[in-house]
XYZ file of C-alpha atoms in Angstrom:
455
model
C 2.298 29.247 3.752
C 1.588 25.998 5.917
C -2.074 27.751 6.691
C -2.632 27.836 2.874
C -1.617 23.888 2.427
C -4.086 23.032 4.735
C -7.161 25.787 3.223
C -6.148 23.560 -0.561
C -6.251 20.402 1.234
C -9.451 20.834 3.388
C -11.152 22.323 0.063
C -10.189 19.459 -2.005
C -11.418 16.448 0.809
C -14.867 18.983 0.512
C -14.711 19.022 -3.183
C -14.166 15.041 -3.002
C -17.310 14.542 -0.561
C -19.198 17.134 -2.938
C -18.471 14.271 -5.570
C -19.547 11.413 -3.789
C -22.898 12.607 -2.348
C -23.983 13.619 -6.161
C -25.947 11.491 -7.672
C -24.613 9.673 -11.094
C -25.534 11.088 -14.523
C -28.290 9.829 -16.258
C -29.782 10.388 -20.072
C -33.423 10.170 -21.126
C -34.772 9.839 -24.354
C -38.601 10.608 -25.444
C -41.245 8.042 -25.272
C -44.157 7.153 -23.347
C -45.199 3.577 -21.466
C -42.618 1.261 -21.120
C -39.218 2.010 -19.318
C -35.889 0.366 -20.566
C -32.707 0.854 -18.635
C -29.051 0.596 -20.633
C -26.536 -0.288 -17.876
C -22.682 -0.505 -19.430
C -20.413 -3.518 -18.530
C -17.105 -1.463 -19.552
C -13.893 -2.184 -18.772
C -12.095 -4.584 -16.734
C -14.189 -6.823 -14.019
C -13.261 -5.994 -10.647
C -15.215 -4.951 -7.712
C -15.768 -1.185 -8.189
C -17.513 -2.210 -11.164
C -19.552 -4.986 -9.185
C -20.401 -1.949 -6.573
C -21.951 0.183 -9.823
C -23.986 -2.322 -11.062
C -25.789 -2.815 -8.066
C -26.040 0.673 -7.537
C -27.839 0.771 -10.853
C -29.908 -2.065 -10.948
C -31.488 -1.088 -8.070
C -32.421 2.023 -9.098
C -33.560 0.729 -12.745
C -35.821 -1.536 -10.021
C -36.924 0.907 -8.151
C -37.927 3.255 -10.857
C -40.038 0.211 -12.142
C -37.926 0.028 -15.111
C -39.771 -3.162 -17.636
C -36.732 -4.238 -18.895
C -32.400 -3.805 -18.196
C -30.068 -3.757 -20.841
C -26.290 -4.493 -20.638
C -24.110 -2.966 -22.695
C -21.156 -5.004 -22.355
C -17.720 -4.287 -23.368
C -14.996 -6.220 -21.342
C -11.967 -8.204 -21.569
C -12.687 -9.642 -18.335
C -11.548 -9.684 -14.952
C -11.291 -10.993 -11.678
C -12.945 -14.372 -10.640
C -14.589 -13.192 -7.439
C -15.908 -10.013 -8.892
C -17.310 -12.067 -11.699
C -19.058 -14.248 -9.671
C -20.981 -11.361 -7.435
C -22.102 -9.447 -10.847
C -23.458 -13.111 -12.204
C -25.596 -13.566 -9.232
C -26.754 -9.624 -9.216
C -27.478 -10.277 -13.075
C -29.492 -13.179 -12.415
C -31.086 -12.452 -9.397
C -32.449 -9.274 -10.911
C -36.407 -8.811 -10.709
C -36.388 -6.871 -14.047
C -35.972 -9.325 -17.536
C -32.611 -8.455 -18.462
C -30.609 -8.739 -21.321
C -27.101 -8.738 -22.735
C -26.314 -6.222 -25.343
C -22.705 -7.378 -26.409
C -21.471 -4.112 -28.265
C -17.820 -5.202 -27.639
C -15.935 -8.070 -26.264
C -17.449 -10.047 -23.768
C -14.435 -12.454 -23.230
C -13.757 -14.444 -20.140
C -15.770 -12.969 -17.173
C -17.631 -11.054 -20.005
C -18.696 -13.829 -21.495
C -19.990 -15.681 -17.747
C -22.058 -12.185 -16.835
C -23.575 -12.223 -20.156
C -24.418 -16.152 -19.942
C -26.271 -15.147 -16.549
C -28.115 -12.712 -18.391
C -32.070 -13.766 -19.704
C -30.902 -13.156 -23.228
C -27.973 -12.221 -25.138
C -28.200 -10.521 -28.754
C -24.715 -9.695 -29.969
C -24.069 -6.658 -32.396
C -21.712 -7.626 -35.510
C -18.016 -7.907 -35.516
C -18.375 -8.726 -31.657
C -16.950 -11.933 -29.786
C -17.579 -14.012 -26.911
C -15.526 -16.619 -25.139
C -11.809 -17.128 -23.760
C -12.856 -17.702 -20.780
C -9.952 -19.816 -19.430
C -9.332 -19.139 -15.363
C -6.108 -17.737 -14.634
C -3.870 -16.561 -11.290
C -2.163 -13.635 -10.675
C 0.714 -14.655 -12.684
C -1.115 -15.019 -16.105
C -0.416 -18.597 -15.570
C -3.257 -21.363 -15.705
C -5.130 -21.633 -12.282
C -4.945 -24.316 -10.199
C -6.872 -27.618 -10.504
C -9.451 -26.737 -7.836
C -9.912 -23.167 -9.567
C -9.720 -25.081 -12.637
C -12.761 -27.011 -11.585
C -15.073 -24.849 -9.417
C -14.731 -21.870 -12.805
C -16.113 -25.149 -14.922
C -18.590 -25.770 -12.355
C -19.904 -21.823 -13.109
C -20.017 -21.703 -16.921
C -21.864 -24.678 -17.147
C -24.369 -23.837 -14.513
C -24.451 -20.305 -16.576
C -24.959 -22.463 -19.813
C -28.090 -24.516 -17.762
C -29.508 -22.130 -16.112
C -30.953 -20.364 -20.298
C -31.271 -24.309 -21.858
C -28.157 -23.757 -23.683
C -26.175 -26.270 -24.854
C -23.085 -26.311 -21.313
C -20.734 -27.959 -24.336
C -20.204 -24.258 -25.535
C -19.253 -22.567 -22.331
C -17.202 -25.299 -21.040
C -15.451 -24.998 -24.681
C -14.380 -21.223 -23.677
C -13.000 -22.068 -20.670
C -11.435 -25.876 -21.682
C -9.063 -26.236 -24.417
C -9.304 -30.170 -23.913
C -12.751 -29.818 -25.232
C -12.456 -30.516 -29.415
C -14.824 -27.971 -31.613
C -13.156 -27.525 -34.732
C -16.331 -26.953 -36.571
C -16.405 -23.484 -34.628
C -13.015 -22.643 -34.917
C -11.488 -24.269 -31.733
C -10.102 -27.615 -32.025
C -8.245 -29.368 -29.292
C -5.776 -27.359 -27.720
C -7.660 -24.015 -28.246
C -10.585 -22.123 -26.526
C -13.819 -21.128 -28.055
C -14.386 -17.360 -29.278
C -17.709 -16.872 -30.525
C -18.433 -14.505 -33.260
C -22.470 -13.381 -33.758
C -23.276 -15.699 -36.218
C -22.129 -18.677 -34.424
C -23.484 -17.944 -31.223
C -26.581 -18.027 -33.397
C -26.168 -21.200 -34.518
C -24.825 -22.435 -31.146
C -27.862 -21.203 -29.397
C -26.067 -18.766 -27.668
C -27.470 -15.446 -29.026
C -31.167 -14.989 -29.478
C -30.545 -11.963 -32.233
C -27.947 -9.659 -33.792
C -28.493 -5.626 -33.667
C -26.431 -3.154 -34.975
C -27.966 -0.383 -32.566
C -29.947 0.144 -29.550
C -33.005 0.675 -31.913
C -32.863 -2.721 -33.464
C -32.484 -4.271 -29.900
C -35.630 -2.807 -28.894
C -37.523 -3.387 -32.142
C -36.667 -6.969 -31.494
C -37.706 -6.632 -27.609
C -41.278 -5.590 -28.990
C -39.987 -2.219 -26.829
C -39.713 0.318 -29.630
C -41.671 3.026 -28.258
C -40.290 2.643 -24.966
C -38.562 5.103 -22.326
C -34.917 4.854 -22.252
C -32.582 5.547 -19.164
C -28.767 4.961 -18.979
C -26.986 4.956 -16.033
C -23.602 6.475 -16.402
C -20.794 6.173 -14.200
C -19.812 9.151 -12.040
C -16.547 10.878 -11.712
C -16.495 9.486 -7.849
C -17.181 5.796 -9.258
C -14.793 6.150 -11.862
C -12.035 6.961 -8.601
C -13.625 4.289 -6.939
C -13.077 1.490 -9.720
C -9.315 2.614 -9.928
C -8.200 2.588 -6.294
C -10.123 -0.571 -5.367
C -7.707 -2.292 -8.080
C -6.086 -4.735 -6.179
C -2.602 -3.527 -8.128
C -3.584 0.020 -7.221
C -4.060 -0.661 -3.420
C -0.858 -1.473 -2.181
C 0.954 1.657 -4.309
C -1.387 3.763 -2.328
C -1.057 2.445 1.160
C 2.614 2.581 0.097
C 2.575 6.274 -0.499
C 0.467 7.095 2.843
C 2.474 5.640 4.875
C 6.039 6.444 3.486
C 4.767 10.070 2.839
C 3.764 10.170 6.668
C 6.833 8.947 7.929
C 9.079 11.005 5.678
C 6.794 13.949 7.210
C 8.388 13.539 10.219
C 11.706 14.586 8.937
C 10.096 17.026 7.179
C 9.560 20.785 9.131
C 5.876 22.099 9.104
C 3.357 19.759 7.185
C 4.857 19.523 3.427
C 4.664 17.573 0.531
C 5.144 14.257 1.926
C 2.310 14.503 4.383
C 0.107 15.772 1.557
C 1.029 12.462 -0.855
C 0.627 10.449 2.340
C -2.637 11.926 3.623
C -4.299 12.164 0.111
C -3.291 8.414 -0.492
C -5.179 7.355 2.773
C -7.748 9.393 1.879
C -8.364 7.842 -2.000
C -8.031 4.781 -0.556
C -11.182 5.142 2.245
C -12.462 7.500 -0.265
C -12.803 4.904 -3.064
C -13.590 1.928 -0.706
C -16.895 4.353 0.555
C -18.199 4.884 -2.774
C -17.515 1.402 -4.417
C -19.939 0.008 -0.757
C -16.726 -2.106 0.562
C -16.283 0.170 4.015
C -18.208 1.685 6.369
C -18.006 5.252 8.383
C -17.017 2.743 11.506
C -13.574 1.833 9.202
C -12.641 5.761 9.017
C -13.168 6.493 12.280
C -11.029 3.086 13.694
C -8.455 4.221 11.809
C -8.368 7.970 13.054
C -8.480 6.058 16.830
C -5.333 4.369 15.381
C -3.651 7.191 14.279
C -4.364 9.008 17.764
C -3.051 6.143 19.837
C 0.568 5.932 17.621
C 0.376 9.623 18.362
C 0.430 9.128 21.784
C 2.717 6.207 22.197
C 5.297 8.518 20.233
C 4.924 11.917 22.761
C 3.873 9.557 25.606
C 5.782 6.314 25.741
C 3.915 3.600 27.342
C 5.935 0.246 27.295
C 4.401 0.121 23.549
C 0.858 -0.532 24.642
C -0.739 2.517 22.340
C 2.194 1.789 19.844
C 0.523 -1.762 19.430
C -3.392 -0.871 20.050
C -2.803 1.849 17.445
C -1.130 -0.390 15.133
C -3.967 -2.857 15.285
C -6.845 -0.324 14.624
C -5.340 0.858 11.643
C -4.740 -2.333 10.188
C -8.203 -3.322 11.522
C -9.322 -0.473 9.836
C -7.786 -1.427 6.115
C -9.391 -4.860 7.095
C -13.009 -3.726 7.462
C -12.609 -1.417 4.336
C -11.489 -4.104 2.225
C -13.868 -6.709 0.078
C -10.937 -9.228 0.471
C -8.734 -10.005 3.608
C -6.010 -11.922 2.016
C -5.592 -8.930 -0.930
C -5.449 -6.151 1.940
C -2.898 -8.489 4.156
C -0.557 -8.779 0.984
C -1.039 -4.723 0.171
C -0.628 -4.274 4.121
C 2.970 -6.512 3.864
C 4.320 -4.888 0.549
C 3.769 -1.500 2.132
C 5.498 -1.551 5.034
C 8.408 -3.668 3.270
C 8.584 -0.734 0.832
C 8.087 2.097 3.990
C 10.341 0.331 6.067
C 13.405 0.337 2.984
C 12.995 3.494 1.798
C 12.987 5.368 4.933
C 16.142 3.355 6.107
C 17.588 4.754 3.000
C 16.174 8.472 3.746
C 17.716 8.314 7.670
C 20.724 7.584 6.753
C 21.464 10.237 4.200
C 18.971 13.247 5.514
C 19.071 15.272 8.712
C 16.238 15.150 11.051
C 14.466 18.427 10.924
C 10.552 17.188 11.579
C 8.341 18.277 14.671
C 9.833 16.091 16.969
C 13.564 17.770 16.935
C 12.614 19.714 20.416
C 12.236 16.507 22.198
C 15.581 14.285 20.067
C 18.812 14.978 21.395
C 20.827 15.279 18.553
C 23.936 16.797 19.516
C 26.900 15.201 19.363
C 30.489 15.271 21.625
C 32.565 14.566 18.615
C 36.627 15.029 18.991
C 36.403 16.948 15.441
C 34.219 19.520 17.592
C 36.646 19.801 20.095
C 35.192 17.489 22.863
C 37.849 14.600 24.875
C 37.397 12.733 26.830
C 40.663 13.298 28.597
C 43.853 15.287 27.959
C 45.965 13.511 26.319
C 49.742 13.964 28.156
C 52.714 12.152 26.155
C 54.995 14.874 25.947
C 55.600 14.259 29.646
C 56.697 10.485 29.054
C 60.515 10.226 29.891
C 60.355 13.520 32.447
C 61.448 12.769 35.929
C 59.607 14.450 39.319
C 59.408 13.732 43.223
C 56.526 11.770 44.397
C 54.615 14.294 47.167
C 52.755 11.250 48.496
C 53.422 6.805 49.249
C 52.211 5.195 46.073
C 50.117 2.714 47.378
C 50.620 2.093 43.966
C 48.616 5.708 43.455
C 49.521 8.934 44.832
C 50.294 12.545 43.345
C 54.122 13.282 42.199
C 55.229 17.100 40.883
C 56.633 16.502 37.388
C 58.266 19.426 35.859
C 56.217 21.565 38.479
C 52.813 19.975 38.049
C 50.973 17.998 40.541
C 49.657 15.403 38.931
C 48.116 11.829 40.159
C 50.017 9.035 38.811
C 50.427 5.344 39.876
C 53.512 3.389 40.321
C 54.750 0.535 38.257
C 53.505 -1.604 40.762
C 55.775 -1.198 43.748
C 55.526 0.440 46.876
C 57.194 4.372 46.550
C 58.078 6.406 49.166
C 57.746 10.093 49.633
C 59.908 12.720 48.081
C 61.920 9.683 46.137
C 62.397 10.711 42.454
C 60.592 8.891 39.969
C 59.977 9.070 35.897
C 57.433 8.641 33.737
C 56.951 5.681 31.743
C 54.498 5.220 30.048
C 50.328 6.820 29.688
C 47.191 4.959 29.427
C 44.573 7.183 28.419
C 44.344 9.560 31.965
C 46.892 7.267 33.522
C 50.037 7.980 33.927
C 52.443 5.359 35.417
C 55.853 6.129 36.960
C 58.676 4.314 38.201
C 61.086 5.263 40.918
C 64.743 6.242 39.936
C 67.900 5.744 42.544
C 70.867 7.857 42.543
C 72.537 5.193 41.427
C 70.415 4.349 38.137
C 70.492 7.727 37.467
C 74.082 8.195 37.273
C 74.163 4.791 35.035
C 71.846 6.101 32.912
C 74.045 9.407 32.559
C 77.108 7.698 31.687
C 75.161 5.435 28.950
C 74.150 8.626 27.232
C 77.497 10.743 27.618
C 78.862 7.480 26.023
C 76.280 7.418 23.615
């Protein structure tokens, strides 16, 4: 069973690698002479998307395409990713232009500024594009600024008038005539961006945005994205990241209590593995991040069979969190995933120790048994019923010796006084394996007789 695991894992991780050394789909239409590429700006800005668009202009470039088109459809995004797609958009070789089919609201609307021209099909918007944190709260002042700073230079960098784009992302900025007065942000709709200067056309299809590129004969190519980018855009999410490096590690440590290599280690090891996995493909890590974090693994290995005053423990610790590092396009997201996963690692497996039995590979080398009185182990015999019982000491108490009580030799001590041989003495008292006597005279004796016959 355990060999059969492993077969459906190794063929999955060659399945995976299958994916990611195939090239991404692509559709051609007929035509001769010129070549137009359609590129699609989909979804949420983040960096796997930033990671397929330069995947795809540069092949549109090196194909010689005449002329990129982006077909863009987003709500927006992250800041950062924003800003690297801009500067890919307008660094581009190629005249490009921005096809909004869609949305193209807050970092939408910034790529598509960046773009050589925008022509908007109808019923779409641009604008909203106010800066804010992690909260959904407004950004900073410094944020604030520097995101001002960027639509304008957008704005400049076509001759359009930098009023409109600082409009979308300042509601201080008064435009009732379009729609946003003080207070509000600036949406767009085709026929304003028109008259704003903002759009250089309207098309309801790709046909009418060639026939107004003089292009309508041309060759088109679309880049789509593949199955292995698609991955890639999800577990580069910085929401998805830390649920995954939670996973992989709590599934790896709850392997451990786990016999053979179950279900845990799969979640664990498949989590890792999406998360280099996706990181490879979106261009964020390297072959040299895998392997530092396979040296980590080994060392933490070896610091577990092999204990070395903690020096693997802590080298192995360090190259796989040097590893997440180097895979990561941001060291402050990965050090916040890193933190929330071993909070969550470090609660739940309290939780699983306490209530589960160990039974993982490492049971041969735990002692686990237990001397427990319910078991049937003492520490010593406990001897009470012999309190009251009166013997001869066979030694001096010095105050110890050995006495016969009720014909047992046992070692007692005296109650602190000096005892000599063969005088009778009692028991007192016991405190745990000590047993402390006191010598009896005749005399006491016989008192103590009478006070019981009289009792």
């Amino acid at each position: 069973m355990m060999n059969f695991r492993i077969f459906v894992y190794a063929a999955l991780i060659i399945s995976a690698f299958a994916l990611f050394i195939s090239g991404p789909l692509s559709a051609e239409s007929g035509g001769e002479g010129e070549l137009v590429y359609f590129i699609p700006v989909e979804k949420e800005v983040e960096r796997g998307l930033e990671a397929f668009l330069n995947r795809s202009i540069q092949t549109a470039e090196e194909e010689g395409a005449d002329h990129i088109v982006f077909e863009v459809h987003t709500p927006g995004g992250f800041v950062d990713a924003a800003g690297n797609i801009a500067s890919l958009v307008r660094n581009a070789e190629t005249p490009t232009t921005a096809f909004i089919v869609g949305d193209a609201l807050s970092a939408g609307a910034y790529i598509s500024l960046n773009a050589d021209e925008i022509v908007m099909a109808p019923g779409t918007r641009m604008g909203a594009a106010a800066v804010i944190d992690g909260t959904g709260s407004a950004a900073d002042e410094k944020a604030q600024s520097a995101w001002l700073a960027s639509m304008r230079e957008a704005a400049e960098l076509n001759d359009r008038d930098p009023e409109f784009a600082l409009a979308m992302a300042d509601s201080r900025i008064d435009l009732p005539e379009y729609g946003a007065g003080e207070g509000e942000l600036l949406t767009l709709t085709p026929g304003q961006a028109l008259e704003a200067g903002y759009a250089e056309a309207t098309a309801e299809n790709r046909e009418e945005l060639l026939d107004y590129l003089g292009m309508e004969n041309a060759e088109i190519k679309e880049t789509e994205v593949s199955f292995a980018e698609q991955l890639a855009r999800f577990v580069t999410h910085p929401v998805v990241i830390p649920i995954l490096l939670s996973i992989g590690s709590l599934g790896l440590v709850l392997e451990l209590y786990s016999p053979g290599f179950g279900i845990p280690g799969i979640m664990g090891a498949s989590a890792l593995f999406l998360f280099f996995f996706g990181h490879l493909v979106a261009g964020f890590a390297g072959w040299e991040a895998v392997i530092l974090f396979g040296i980590g693994v080994i060392l933490i290995l070896v610091e577990i069979f092999s204990p070395s005053f903690g020096i693997f423990g802590i080298l192995g610790i360090g190259g796989v969190v040097g590893s997440l590092v180097l895979s990561s396009y941001s060291t402050v997201n990965i050090m916040i995933s890193v933190t929330i996963a071993l909070i969550i690692t470090v609660i739940a497996s309290v939780i699983f120790f306490k209530y589960a039995s160990y039974k993982g590979p490492f049971r041969r080398v735990i002692l686990s048994d237990q001397t427990k009185t319910e078991l049937g182990y003492v520490s010593n015999e406990n001897r009470e019923e012999i309190i009251g019982q009166t013997g001869e000491a066979l030694t001096v108490l010095r105050p110890s010796g050995t006495a016969i009580i009720n014909d047992e030799r046992l070692d007692v001590v005296s109650e602190g006084g000096y005892i000599e041989q063969g005088r009778k003495v009692k028991v007192i008292s016991m405190a745990g394996s000590r047993i402390v006597v006191r010598e009896i005279s005749e005399k006491n004796d016989e008192s103590n007789e009478k006070k019981e016959e009289n009792t």
